[in-house]
PDB file of C-alpha atoms in Angstrom:
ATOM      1  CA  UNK A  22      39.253 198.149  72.778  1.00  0.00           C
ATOM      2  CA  UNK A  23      38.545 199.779  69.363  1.00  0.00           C
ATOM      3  CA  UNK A  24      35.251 196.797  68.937  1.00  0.00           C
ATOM      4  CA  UNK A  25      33.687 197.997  72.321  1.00  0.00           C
ATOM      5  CA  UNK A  26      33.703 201.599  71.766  1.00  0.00           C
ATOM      6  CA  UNK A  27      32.278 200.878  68.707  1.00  0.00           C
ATOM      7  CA  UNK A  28      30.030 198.554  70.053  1.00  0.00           C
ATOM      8  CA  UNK A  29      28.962 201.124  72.968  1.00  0.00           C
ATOM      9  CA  UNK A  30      28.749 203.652  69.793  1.00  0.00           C
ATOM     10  CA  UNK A  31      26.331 201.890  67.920  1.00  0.00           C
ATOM     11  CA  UNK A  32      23.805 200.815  70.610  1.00  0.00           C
ATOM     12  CA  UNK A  33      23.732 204.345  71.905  1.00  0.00           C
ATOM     13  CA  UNK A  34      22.831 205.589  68.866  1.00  0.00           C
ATOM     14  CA  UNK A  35      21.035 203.350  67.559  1.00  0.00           C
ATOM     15  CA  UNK A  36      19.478 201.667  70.015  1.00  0.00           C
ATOM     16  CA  UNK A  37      18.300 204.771  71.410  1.00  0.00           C
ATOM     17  CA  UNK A  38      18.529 206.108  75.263  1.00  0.00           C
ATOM     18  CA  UNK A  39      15.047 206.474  75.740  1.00  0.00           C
ATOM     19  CA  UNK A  40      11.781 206.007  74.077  1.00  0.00           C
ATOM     20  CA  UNK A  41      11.558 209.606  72.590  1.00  0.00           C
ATOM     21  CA  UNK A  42      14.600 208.190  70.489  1.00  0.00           C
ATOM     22  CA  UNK A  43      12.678 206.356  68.277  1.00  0.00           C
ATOM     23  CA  UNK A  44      11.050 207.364  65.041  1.00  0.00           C
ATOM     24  CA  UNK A  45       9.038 204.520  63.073  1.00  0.00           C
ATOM     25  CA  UNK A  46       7.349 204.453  60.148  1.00  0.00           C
ATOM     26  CA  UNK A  47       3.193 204.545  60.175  1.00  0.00           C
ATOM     27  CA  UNK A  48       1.281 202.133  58.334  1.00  0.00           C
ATOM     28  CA  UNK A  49       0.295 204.883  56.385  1.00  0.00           C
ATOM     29  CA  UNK A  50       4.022 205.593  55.234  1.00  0.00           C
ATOM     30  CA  UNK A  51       4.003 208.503  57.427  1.00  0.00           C
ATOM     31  CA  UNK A  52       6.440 209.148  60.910  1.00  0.00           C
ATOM     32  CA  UNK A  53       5.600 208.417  64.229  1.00  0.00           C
ATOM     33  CA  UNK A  54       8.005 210.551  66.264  1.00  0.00           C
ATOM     34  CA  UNK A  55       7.584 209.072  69.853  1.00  0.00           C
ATOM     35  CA  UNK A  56       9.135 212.693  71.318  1.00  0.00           C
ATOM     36  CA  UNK A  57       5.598 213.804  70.590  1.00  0.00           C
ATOM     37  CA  UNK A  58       4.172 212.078  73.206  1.00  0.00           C
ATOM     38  CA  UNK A  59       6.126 213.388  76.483  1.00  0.00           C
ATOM     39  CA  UNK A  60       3.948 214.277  79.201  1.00  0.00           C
ATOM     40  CA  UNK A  61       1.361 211.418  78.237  1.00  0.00           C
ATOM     41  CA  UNK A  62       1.928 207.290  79.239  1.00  0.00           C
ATOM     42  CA  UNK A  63       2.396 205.341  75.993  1.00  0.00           C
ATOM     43  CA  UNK A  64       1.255 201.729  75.605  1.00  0.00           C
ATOM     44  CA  UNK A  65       3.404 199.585  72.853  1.00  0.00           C
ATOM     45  CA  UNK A  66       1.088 196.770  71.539  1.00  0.00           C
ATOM     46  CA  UNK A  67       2.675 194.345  69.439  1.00  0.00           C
ATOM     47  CA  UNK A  68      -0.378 193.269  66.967  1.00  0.00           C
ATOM     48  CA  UNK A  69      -1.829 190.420  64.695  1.00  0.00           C
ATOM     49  CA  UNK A  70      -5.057 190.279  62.072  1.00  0.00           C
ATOM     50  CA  UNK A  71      -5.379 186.545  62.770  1.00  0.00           C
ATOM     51  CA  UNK A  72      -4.482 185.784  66.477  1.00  0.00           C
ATOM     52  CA  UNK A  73      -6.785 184.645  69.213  1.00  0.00           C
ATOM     53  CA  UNK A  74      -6.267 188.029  70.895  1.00  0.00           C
ATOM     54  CA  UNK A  75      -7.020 190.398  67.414  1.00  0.00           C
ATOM     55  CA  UNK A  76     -10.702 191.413  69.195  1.00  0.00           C
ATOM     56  CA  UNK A  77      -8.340 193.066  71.496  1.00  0.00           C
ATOM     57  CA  UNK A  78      -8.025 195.649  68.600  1.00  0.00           C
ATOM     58  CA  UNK A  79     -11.788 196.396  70.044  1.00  0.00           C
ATOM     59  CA  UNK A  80     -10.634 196.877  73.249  1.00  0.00           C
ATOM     60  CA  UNK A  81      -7.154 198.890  72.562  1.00  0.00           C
ATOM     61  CA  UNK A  82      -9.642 201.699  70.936  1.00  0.00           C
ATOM     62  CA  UNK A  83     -11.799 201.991  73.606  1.00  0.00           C
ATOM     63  CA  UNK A  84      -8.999 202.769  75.850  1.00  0.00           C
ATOM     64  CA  UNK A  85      -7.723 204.903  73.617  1.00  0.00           C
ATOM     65  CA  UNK A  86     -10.935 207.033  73.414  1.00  0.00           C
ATOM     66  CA  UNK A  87     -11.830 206.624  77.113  1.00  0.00           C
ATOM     67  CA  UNK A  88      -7.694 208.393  77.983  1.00  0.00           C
ATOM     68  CA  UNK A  89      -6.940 209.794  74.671  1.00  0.00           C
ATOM     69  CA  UNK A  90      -5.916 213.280  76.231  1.00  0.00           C
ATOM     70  CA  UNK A  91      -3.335 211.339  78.797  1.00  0.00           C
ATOM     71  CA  UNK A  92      -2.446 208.215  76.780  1.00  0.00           C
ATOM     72  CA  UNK A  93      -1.455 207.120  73.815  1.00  0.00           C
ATOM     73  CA  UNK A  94      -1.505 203.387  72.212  1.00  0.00           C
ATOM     74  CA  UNK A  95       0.989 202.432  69.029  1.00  0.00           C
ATOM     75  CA  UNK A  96      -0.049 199.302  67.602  1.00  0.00           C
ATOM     76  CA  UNK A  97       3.012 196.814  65.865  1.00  0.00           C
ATOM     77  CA  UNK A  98       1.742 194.234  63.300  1.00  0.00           C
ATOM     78  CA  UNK A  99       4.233 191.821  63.587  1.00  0.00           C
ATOM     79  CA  UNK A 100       4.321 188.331  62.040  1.00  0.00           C
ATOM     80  CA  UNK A 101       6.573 186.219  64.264  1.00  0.00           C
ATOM     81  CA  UNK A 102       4.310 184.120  65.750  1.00  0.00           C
ATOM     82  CA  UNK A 103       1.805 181.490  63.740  1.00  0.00           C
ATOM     83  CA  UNK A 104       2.321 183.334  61.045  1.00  0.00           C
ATOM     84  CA  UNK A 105      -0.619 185.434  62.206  1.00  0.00           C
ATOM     85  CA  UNK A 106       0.316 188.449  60.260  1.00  0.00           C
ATOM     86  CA  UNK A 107       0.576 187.912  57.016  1.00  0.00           C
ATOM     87  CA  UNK A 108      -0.828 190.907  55.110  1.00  0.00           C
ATOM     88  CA  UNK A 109       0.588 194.101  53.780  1.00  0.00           C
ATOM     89  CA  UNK A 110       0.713 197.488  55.380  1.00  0.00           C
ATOM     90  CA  UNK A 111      -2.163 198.456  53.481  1.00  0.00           C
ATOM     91  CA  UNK A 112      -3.692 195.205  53.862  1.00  0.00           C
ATOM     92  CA  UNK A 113      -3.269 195.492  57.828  1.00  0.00           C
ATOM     93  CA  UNK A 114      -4.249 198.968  57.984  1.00  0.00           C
ATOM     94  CA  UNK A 115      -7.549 198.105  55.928  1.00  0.00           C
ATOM     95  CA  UNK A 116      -8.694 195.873  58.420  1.00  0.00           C
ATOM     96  CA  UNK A 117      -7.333 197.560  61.759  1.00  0.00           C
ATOM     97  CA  UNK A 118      -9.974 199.895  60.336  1.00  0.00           C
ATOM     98  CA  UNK A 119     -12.962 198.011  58.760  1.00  0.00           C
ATOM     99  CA  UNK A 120     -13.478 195.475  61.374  1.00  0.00           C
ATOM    100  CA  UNK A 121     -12.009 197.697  64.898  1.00  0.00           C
ATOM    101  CA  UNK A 122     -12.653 201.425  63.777  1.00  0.00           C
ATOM    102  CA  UNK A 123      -8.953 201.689  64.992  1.00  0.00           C
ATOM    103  CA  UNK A 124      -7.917 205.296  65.172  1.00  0.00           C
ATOM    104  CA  UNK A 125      -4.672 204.670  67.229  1.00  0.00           C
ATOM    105  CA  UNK A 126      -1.161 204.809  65.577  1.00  0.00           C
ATOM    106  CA  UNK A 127      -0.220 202.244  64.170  1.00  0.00           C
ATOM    107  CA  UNK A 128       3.420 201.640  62.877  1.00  0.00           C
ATOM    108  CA  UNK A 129       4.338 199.521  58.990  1.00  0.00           C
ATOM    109  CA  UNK A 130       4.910 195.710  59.829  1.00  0.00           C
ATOM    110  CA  UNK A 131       7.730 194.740  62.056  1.00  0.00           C
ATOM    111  CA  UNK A 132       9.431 191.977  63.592  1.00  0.00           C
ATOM    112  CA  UNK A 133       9.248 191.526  67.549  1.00  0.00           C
ATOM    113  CA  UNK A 134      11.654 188.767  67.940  1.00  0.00           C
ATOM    114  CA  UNK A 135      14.904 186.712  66.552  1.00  0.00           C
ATOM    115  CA  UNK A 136      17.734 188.285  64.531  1.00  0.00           C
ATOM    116  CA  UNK A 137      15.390 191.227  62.908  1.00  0.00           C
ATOM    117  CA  UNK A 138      13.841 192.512  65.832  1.00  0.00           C
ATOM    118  CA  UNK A 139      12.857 195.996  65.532  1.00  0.00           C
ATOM    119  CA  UNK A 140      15.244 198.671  67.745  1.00  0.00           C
ATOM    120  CA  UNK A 141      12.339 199.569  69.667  1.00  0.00           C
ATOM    121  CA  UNK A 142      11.486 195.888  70.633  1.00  0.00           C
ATOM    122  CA  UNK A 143      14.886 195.675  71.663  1.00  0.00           C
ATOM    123  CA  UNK A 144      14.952 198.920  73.814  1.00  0.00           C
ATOM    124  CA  UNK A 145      11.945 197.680  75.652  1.00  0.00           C
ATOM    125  CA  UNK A 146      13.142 193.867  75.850  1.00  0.00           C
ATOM    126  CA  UNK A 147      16.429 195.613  77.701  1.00  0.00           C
ATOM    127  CA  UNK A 148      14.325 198.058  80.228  1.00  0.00           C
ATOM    128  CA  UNK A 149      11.780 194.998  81.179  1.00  0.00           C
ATOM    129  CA  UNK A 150      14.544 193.199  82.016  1.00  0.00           C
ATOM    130  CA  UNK A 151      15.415 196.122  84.103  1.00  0.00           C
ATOM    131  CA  UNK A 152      12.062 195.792  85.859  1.00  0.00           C
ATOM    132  CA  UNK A 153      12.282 191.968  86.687  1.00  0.00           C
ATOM    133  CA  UNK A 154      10.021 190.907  83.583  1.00  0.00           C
ATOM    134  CA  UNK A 155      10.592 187.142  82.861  1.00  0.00           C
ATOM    135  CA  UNK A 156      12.398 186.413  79.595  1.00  0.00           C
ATOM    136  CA  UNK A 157      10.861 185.604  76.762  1.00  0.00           C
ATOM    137  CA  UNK A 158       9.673 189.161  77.332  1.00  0.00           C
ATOM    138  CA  UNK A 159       7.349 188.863  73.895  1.00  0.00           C
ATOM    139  CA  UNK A 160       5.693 185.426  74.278  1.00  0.00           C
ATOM    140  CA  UNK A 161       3.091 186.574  71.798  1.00  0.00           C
ATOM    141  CA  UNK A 162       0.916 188.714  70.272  1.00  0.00           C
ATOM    142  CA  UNK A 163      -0.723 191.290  71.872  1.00  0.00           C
ATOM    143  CA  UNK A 164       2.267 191.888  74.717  1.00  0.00           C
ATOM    144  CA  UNK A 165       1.804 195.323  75.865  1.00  0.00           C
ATOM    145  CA  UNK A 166       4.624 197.872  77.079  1.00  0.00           C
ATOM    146  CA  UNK A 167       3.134 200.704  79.537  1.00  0.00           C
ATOM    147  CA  UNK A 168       5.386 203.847  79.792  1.00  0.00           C
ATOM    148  CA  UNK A 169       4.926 206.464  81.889  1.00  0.00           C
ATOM    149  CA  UNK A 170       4.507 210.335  81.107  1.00  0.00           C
ATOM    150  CA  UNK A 171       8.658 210.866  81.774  1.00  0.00           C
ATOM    151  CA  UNK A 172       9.525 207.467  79.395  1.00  0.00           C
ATOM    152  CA  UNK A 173       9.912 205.229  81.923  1.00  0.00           C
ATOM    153  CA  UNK A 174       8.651 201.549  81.384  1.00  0.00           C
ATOM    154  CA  UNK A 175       6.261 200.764  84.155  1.00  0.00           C
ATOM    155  CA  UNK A 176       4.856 197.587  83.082  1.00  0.00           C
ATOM    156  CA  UNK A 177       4.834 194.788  80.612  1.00  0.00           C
ATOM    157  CA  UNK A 178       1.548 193.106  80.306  1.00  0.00           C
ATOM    158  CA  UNK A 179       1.003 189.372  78.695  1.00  0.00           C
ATOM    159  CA  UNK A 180      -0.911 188.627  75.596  1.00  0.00           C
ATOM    160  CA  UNK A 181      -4.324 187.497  77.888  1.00  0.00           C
ATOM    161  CA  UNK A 182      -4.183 190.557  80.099  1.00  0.00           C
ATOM    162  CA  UNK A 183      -7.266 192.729  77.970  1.00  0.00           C
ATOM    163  CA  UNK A 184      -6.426 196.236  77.819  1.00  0.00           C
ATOM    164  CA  UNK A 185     -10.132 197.352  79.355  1.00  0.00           C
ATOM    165  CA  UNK A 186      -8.690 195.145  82.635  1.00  0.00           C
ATOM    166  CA  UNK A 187      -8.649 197.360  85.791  1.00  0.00           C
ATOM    167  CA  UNK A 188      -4.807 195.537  85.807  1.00  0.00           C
ATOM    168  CA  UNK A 189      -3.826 197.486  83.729  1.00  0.00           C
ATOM    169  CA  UNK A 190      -6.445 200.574  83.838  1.00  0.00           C
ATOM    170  CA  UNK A 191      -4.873 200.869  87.451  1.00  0.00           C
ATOM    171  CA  UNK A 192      -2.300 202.710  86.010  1.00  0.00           C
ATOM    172  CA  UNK A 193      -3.788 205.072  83.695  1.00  0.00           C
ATOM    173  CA  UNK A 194      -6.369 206.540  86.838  1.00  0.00           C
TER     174      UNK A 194
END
């Protein structure tokens, strides 16, 4: 009895109860406090600098200057797949920058899958499950979360689904 109070304990609090829960740290060193973002749709990008899909980075800024006032995108470097992420924070941010002009948030490195997975990967693994999404809910880089303006998780998108795509533009109109 006393290991599942505890249990329920620690995944409320730490896993969060909804996505204005979380708090991660910015490339930069500096917070990203996702309560900031209530009223606007949020779209969770798990990212690589050496993946197949890294021109997305192209594409993930021109959303995000095309619905800046009514969305918001948080990029995730994240190296658990090919090793396609193998830089430093600074290293990542220099690039995100140099090569994509990227002007989104972007959080420090994290992991997306296995025994380390960041809480927020977790907290949206658990709500697309909630929403029918297939497990392995990260396949890859470039899997994209979509949360509405009241926190909700309306879609998860696949690594090949380009964020321009009026599949997933359909929900930002």
């Amino acid at each position: 009895m006393k290991a599942l109070l505890l249990a329920l304990f620690f995944s409320f609090f730490v896993m969060g109860t909804s996505i204005y829960d979380f708090k991660v740290t910015s490339l930069d060193g500096k917070e990203i406090d996702f309560s900031n973002y209530k009223g606007k749709k949020i779209l969770v990008v798990n990212t690589a600098s050496e993946c197949g899909y890294t021109p997305q980075y192209a594409d993930l800024q021109k959303l995000y200057d095309q619905y800046k006032d009514k969305l918001v995108i948080v990029g995730f470097p994240a190296n658990n797949f090919g090793g396609q992420e193998p830089g430093s924070n600074a290293e990542i941010a220099s690039f995100c920058k140099k090569n994509y002009g990227v002007t989104f948030p972007m959080a420090e490195k994290v992991s997306v899958k296995g025994d380390d997975t960041h809480p927020i990967f977790k907290y949206l693994e658990e709500e697309a499950k909630k929403i029918g999404t297939q497990e392995p809910v990260v396949k890859w880089n470039f899997t994209k979360f979509l949360i509405d303006e009241n926190g909700k998780l309306v879609k998860v998108f696949p690594s090949k689904v380009n964020p321009t795509s009026e599949e997933l533009t359909v929900y930002l109109n």
